[in-house]
Amino acid sequence: MSEFKFWGWDKKPRTMLRFIKPGDIFCVKLNDKKYIFGRIISRVFVGRVAEIFNYVSSTPEIKVEYIDSSKRMFAPIVLDSYTLFDRKFEKEADWRIIGHQNDYIPTNVDDVYFTFGEGAYCKKVDIWDNKTFISESEAKKLPELTAMRNYGVKQLLKKHIKLE
């Protein structure tokens, strides 16, 4: 059984960058009636790798059973954790760390890679920030290593859920 600690939506409106760690459970307010949830998987040099659960709620609360039974809505992404959780530059976005899973060990991440660079300098990066040179043709098959902000995440979400 996983060990979770939840402190809820109102306890920490902001989490400083240095305190965001793997296993953190976050909640995103999409509008007045919809909240989504996710978990920080790891840290890479441009942000935090995260998974978004396929669980949507009308309140900013999630139970352990939902986390344990949820699937990923889409492949893990890299979040601009500084903008979303620490500085909160985007006024229409409300992202908050609402809990933590103490014994979190990422699963199904062995084939998760991102890419950056051009030409002979293309690299692939895994979720542990390990970098390997790859060909430009290999790089074209991988998602770019770009830290996403609220707008980018919402564009991905629109493919999976109705946001209105």
XYZ file of N, CA and C in Angstrom:
492
model
N 0.839 -1.183 0.000
C 0.000 0.000 0.000
C 0.882 1.244 0.000
N 0.579 2.156 -0.874
C 1.345 3.393 -0.990
C 1.086 4.305 0.198
N 2.098 5.086 0.524
C 1.973 6.027 1.630
C 1.802 7.445 1.074
N 0.590 7.966 1.220
C 0.250 9.298 0.725
C 0.027 10.256 1.886
N 0.342 11.508 1.639
C -0.009 12.568 2.571
C -0.650 13.672 1.734
N -1.859 14.075 2.117
C -2.564 15.145 1.417
C -2.746 16.324 2.347
N -2.529 17.526 1.833
C -2.794 18.722 2.631
C -3.851 19.596 1.980
N -4.290 19.227 0.796
C -5.430 19.906 0.190
C -5.097 21.149 -0.614
N -6.124 21.669 -1.227
C -6.034 22.788 -2.161
C -5.651 24.106 -1.484
N -6.226 24.408 -0.339
C -6.039 25.719 0.277
C -4.770 25.874 1.103
N -4.117 24.794 1.442
C -2.946 24.853 2.321
C -1.740 25.540 1.675
N -1.449 25.214 0.402
C -0.245 25.742 -0.242
C -0.567 26.279 -1.632
N -0.967 27.533 -1.753
C -1.250 28.077 -3.079
C 0.003 28.140 -3.962
N 1.174 28.164 -3.340
C 2.434 28.258 -4.079
C 3.432 27.277 -3.477
N 4.206 26.610 -4.355
C 5.286 25.745 -3.888
C 6.566 26.210 -4.549
N 7.554 26.544 -3.754
C 8.828 27.009 -4.301
C 9.496 25.887 -5.079
N 10.182 26.263 -6.128
C 10.793 25.324 -7.067
C 11.642 24.265 -6.374
N 12.435 24.666 -5.420
C 13.355 23.706 -4.787
C 12.633 22.645 -3.956
N 11.342 22.876 -3.645
C 10.585 21.914 -2.853
C 9.711 20.980 -3.691
N 9.714 21.143 -5.003
C 8.929 20.266 -5.886
C 9.750 19.014 -6.134
N 9.161 17.856 -5.805
C 9.938 16.619 -5.923
C 9.103 15.463 -6.478
N 9.784 14.421 -6.968
C 9.064 13.252 -7.473
C 8.114 12.703 -6.414
N 6.915 12.349 -6.867
C 5.902 11.845 -5.955
C 4.901 12.904 -5.537
N 5.184 14.183 -5.837
C 4.228 15.246 -5.512
C 2.974 15.078 -6.366
N 1.833 15.201 -5.726
C 0.542 15.130 -6.403
C 0.064 16.567 -6.592
N -0.304 16.896 -7.834
C -0.771 18.253 -8.085
C -2.191 18.250 -8.630
N -2.812 19.410 -8.518
C -4.171 19.623 -8.997
C -4.163 20.887 -9.846
N -4.924 20.859 -10.927
C -5.022 22.000 -11.823
C -6.485 22.395 -11.947
N -6.755 23.653 -11.691
C -8.120 24.155 -11.859
C -8.293 24.531 -13.327
N -9.140 23.775 -14.031
C -9.393 24.056 -15.440
C -10.442 25.144 -15.607
N -11.470 25.085 -14.785
C -12.523 26.104 -14.741
C -13.254 25.930 -13.413
N -14.381 26.582 -13.226
C -15.077 26.505 -11.939
C -15.664 25.129 -11.636
N -15.733 24.260 -12.634
C -16.363 22.956 -12.446
C -15.441 21.768 -12.698
N -14.205 22.014 -13.149
C -13.327 20.901 -13.495
C -11.912 21.075 -12.958
N -11.436 19.994 -12.364
C -10.071 19.918 -11.875
C -9.456 18.627 -12.419
N -8.176 18.685 -12.772
C -7.453 17.477 -13.146
C -6.289 17.314 -12.174
N -5.697 16.135 -12.208
C -4.659 15.790 -11.247
C -3.493 15.112 -11.959
N -2.340 15.192 -11.333
C -1.168 14.544 -11.882
C -0.127 14.336 -10.806
N 1.015 13.809 -11.253
C 2.095 13.512 -10.298
C 3.426 13.867 -10.946
N 4.303 14.432 -10.159
C 5.660 14.730 -10.614
C 6.431 13.402 -10.644
N 7.049 13.112 -11.780
C 7.805 11.871 -11.946
C 9.286 12.086 -11.619
N 9.859 13.156 -12.194
C 11.289 13.398 -12.016
C 11.623 14.833 -12.396
N 12.893 15.142 -12.280
C 13.382 16.476 -12.645
C 14.351 16.343 -13.809
N 14.181 17.191 -14.815
C 15.150 17.310 -15.900
C 15.590 18.771 -15.933
N 16.619 19.069 -16.716
C 17.209 20.401 -16.603
C 16.297 21.549 -17.023
N 15.210 21.299 -17.729
C 14.305 22.385 -18.130
C 13.011 22.431 -17.317
N 12.791 21.475 -16.432
C 11.549 21.468 -15.649
C 11.335 20.140 -14.942
N 10.074 19.786 -14.764
C 9.714 18.538 -14.096
C 8.924 17.651 -15.063
N 9.315 16.396 -15.149
C 8.544 15.425 -15.930
C 7.342 15.046 -15.082
N 6.164 15.039 -15.707
C 4.936 14.767 -14.959
C 3.990 13.904 -15.776
N 3.124 13.218 -15.047
C 2.042 12.479 -15.678
C 0.732 13.124 -15.257
N -0.211 13.166 -16.198
C -1.546 13.696 -15.928
C -2.484 12.496 -15.885
N -3.233 12.370 -14.805
C -4.157 11.246 -14.652
C -5.415 11.457 -15.491
N -6.059 10.358 -15.846
C -7.318 10.424 -16.598
C -8.504 10.555 -15.652
N -8.330 11.330 -14.617
C -9.369 11.546 -13.619
C -9.716 13.031 -13.587
N -10.975 13.352 -13.780
C -11.463 14.728 -13.735
C -12.476 14.807 -12.604
N -12.413 15.884 -11.815
C -13.302 16.030 -10.666
C -13.937 17.418 -10.655
N -15.038 17.526 -9.948
C -15.685 18.828 -9.780
C -15.143 19.551 -8.538
N -14.277 18.884 -7.774
C -13.645 19.488 -6.600
C -12.139 19.234 -6.656
N -11.338 20.039 -5.958
C -9.882 19.854 -5.985
C -9.396 18.789 -4.995
N -10.102 17.679 -4.944
C -9.748 16.600 -4.016
C -9.644 15.286 -4.786
N -8.680 14.479 -4.392
C -8.513 13.165 -5.012
C -8.226 12.154 -3.908
N -8.765 10.970 -4.075
C -8.541 9.895 -3.108
C -7.460 8.957 -3.621
N -6.808 8.266 -2.703
C -5.743 7.332 -3.039
C -6.228 6.302 -4.061
N -7.463 5.832 -3.907
C -7.997 4.822 -4.830
C -7.994 5.329 -6.273
N -8.288 6.608 -6.464
C -8.306 7.175 -7.812
C -6.900 7.265 -8.387
N -5.943 7.606 -7.546
C -4.555 7.669 -8.013
C -4.090 6.270 -8.400
N -4.363 5.299 -7.534
C -3.931 3.929 -7.800
C -4.591 3.323 -9.032
N -5.832 3.726 -9.327
C -6.544 3.118 -10.459
C -6.503 3.968 -11.731
N -6.013 5.196 -11.643
C -5.968 6.068 -12.817
C -4.878 5.644 -13.785
N -5.134 5.931 -15.028
C -4.149 5.744 -16.091
C -3.646 7.123 -16.488
N -2.594 7.159 -17.280
C -2.115 8.426 -17.817
C -3.034 8.855 -18.955
N -3.393 10.122 -18.954
C -4.239 10.641 -20.016
C -3.471 10.653 -21.340
N -2.165 10.898 -21.276
C -1.270 10.880 -22.425
C 0.138 10.650 -21.897
N 1.097 10.522 -22.790
C 2.484 10.261 -22.390
C 2.982 11.358 -21.449
N 3.934 11.029 -20.573
C 4.487 12.050 -19.674
C 4.994 13.266 -20.452
N 4.879 14.419 -19.811
C 5.296 15.684 -20.412
C 6.235 16.400 -19.455
N 6.894 17.431 -19.953
C 7.759 18.250 -19.107
C 7.012 19.545 -18.809
N 6.895 19.860 -17.532
C 6.200 21.073 -17.099
C 7.193 22.178 -16.760
N 6.811 23.394 -17.042
C 7.565 24.563 -16.604
C 7.190 24.777 -15.135
N 7.824 24.040 -14.275
C 7.454 24.025 -12.862
C 7.656 25.382 -12.182
N 8.608 26.146 -12.648
C 8.836 27.470 -12.069
C 7.630 28.374 -12.308
N 7.164 28.408 -13.549
C 6.035 29.261 -13.911
C 4.726 28.773 -13.310
N 4.505 27.466 -13.314
C 3.217 26.918 -12.887
C 3.052 26.842 -11.372
N 4.078 26.427 -10.659
C 3.938 26.178 -9.223
C 4.590 27.235 -8.330
N 5.700 27.808 -8.771
C 6.453 28.726 -7.919
C 6.036 30.175 -8.150
N 6.293 30.708 -9.300
C 6.025 32.120 -9.575
C 4.578 32.401 -9.943
N 3.909 31.425 -10.536
C 2.495 31.565 -10.917
C 2.270 32.802 -11.802
N 3.046 32.888 -12.888
C 2.967 34.025 -13.797
C 1.655 34.073 -14.582
N 1.090 32.930 -14.862
C -0.113 32.889 -15.685
C -1.348 33.011 -14.798
N -2.023 34.125 -14.891
C -3.152 34.403 -13.998
C -4.338 33.468 -14.226
N -4.538 33.002 -15.469
C -5.670 32.114 -15.743
C -5.388 30.663 -15.332
N -4.176 30.409 -14.882
C -3.800 29.048 -14.507
C -3.680 28.936 -12.990
N -4.199 27.869 -12.440
C -4.019 27.628 -11.013
C -3.575 26.189 -10.824
N -2.285 26.011 -10.631
C -1.648 24.711 -10.424
C -1.138 24.680 -8.990
N -1.492 23.622 -8.253
C -1.046 23.523 -6.864
C -0.629 22.103 -6.511
N 0.423 22.021 -5.706
C 0.819 20.743 -5.125
C -0.128 20.529 -3.947
N -0.852 19.395 -3.951
C -1.844 19.145 -2.896
C -1.520 17.922 -2.047
N -0.426 17.239 -2.368
C -0.074 16.056 -1.603
C 1.236 15.465 -2.079
N 1.601 14.350 -1.475
C 2.859 13.676 -1.819
C 2.741 12.183 -1.555
N 3.321 11.405 -2.446
C 3.414 9.958 -2.269
C 4.847 9.646 -1.860
N 5.045 9.285 -0.593
C 6.393 9.112 -0.049
C 7.193 7.988 -0.687
N 6.558 6.894 -1.012
C 7.283 5.741 -1.533
C 7.189 5.637 -3.055
N 7.026 6.751 -3.739
C 6.789 6.749 -5.175
C 8.009 6.268 -5.962
N 7.772 5.270 -6.789
C 8.763 4.775 -7.739
C 8.081 4.784 -9.100
N 8.577 5.595 -10.046
C 7.936 5.681 -11.360
C 7.880 4.329 -12.065
N 6.774 4.091 -12.753
C 6.618 2.866 -13.544
C 6.279 3.244 -14.988
N 6.514 2.320 -15.886
C 6.233 2.516 -17.315
C 6.900 3.776 -17.861
N 8.166 3.956 -17.530
C 8.895 5.131 -17.999
C 10.177 4.778 -18.752
N 10.427 3.487 -18.936
C 11.666 3.071 -19.595
C 11.768 3.551 -21.037
N 10.637 3.773 -21.684
C 10.653 4.203 -23.085
C 10.227 5.654 -23.259
N 10.327 6.451 -22.203
C 9.964 7.873 -22.273
C 11.236 8.684 -22.522
N 11.266 9.322 -23.696
C 12.409 10.150 -24.080
C 11.926 11.451 -24.688
N 12.770 12.463 -24.598
C 12.554 13.751 -25.231
C 13.815 14.057 -26.029
N 13.746 15.024 -26.919
C 14.914 15.357 -27.729
C 15.174 16.853 -27.758
N 16.436 17.203 -27.991
C 16.818 18.597 -28.202
C 18.076 18.619 -29.048
N 18.379 19.766 -29.610
C 19.564 19.922 -30.447
C 19.226 19.811 -31.922
N 20.236 20.082 -32.755
C 20.058 20.030 -34.207
C 21.232 19.316 -34.855
N 20.942 18.762 -36.045
C 21.986 18.135 -36.854
C 22.768 17.086 -36.089
N 24.081 17.224 -36.117
C 24.960 16.265 -35.444
C 24.930 16.408 -33.923
N 24.220 17.417 -33.438
C 24.178 17.663 -31.998
C 22.835 17.265 -31.367
N 22.065 16.438 -32.050
C 20.790 15.964 -31.493
C 21.060 15.020 -30.333
N 20.259 15.174 -29.298
C 20.373 14.290 -28.140
C 18.987 13.842 -27.717
N 18.953 12.668 -27.108
C 17.718 12.249 -26.456
C 17.991 12.239 -24.963
N 16.941 12.557 -24.209
C 17.040 12.660 -22.764
C 15.956 11.786 -22.162
N 16.328 10.962 -21.176
C 15.308 10.164 -20.486
C 14.793 10.959 -19.285
N 13.893 10.361 -18.534
C 13.289 11.089 -17.412
C 14.268 11.340 -16.263
N 15.409 10.684 -16.289
C 16.419 10.868 -15.244
C 17.466 11.890 -15.663
N 17.237 12.560 -16.806
C 18.121 13.590 -17.341
C 19.407 13.018 -17.920
N 19.403 11.727 -18.282
C 20.539 11.112 -18.965
C 20.447 11.454 -20.447
N 21.543 11.959 -20.997
C 21.554 12.418 -22.388
C 22.399 11.494 -23.258
N 21.921 11.241 -24.487
C 22.611 10.391 -25.444
C 22.520 11.042 -26.813
N 23.626 11.065 -27.553
C 23.594 11.573 -28.925
C 22.784 10.628 -29.800
N 21.980 11.194 -30.687
C 21.197 10.408 -31.640
C 21.222 11.111 -32.990
N 20.783 10.403 -34.019
C 20.728 11.009 -35.352
C 19.547 11.964 -35.440
N 19.603 12.847 -36.428
C 18.515 13.800 -36.620
C 17.218 13.080 -36.971
N 17.320 11.978 -37.716
C 16.109 11.218 -38.071
C 15.488 10.557 -36.839
N 16.327 10.083 -35.913
C 15.798 9.532 -34.659
C 15.125 10.626 -33.831
N 15.728 11.806 -33.825
C 15.203 12.929 -33.045
C 13.812 13.337 -33.518
N 13.562 13.235 -34.804
C 12.259 13.634 -35.354
C 11.125 12.741 -34.861
N 11.444 11.583 -34.350
C 10.434 10.638 -33.851
C 10.083 10.869 -32.377
N 10.829 11.736 -31.728
C 10.636 11.969 -30.290
C 10.044 13.353 -30.037
N 9.307 13.511 -28.923
C 8.823 14.855 -28.572
C 9.983 15.746 -28.141
N 9.855 17.018 -28.450
C 10.900 17.966 -28.074
C 10.934 18.171 -26.571
N 12.141 18.379 -26.072
C 12.328 18.680 -24.647
C 11.998 20.153 -24.445
N 10.730 20.417 -24.194
C 10.231 21.764 -24.004
C 9.378 21.779 -22.753
N 9.659 22.717 -21.880
C 8.863 22.841 -20.657
C 7.537 23.506 -21.008
N 6.449 22.798 -20.766
C 5.125 23.294 -21.116
C 4.542 24.159 -20.016
N 3.834 25.175 -20.454
C 3.085 26.023 -19.542
C 1.611 25.651 -19.638
N 0.783 26.414 -18.973
C -0.644 26.125 -18.906
C -1.290 25.976 -20.288
N -1.014 26.910 -21.195
C -1.633 26.881 -22.522
C -1.314 25.580 -23.261
N -0.060 25.181 -23.263
C 0.346 23.958 -23.947
C -0.313 22.717 -23.374
N -0.398 22.652 -22.062
C -1.048 21.508 -21.418
C -2.534 21.493 -21.774
N -3.168 22.663 -21.761
C -4.595 22.711 -22.105
C -4.842 22.291 -23.547
N -3.919 22.584 -24.449
C -4.074 22.131 -25.840
C -4.047 20.604 -25.903
N -3.178 19.989 -25.134
C -3.148 18.515 -25.060
C -4.435 17.977 -24.445
N -4.890 18.611 -23.389
C -6.091 18.159 -22.692
C -7.318 18.209 -23.600
N -7.398 19.224 -24.465
C -8.556 19.370 -25.363
C -8.756 18.137 -26.242
N -7.704 17.408 -26.486
C -7.794 16.185 -27.297
C -8.419 15.033 -26.518
N -8.495 15.174 -25.188
C -8.933 14.070 -24.343
C -10.199 14.348 -23.525
N -10.405 15.613 -23.185
C -11.597 15.962 -22.384
C -12.181 17.276 -22.897
N -13.428 17.494 -22.563
C -14.083 18.759 -22.897
C -13.776 19.747 -21.781
N -13.163 20.879 -22.123
C -12.728 21.832 -21.104
C -13.790 22.825 -20.669
N -14.831 23.056 -21.467
C -15.856 24.041 -21.101
C -16.708 23.525 -19.971
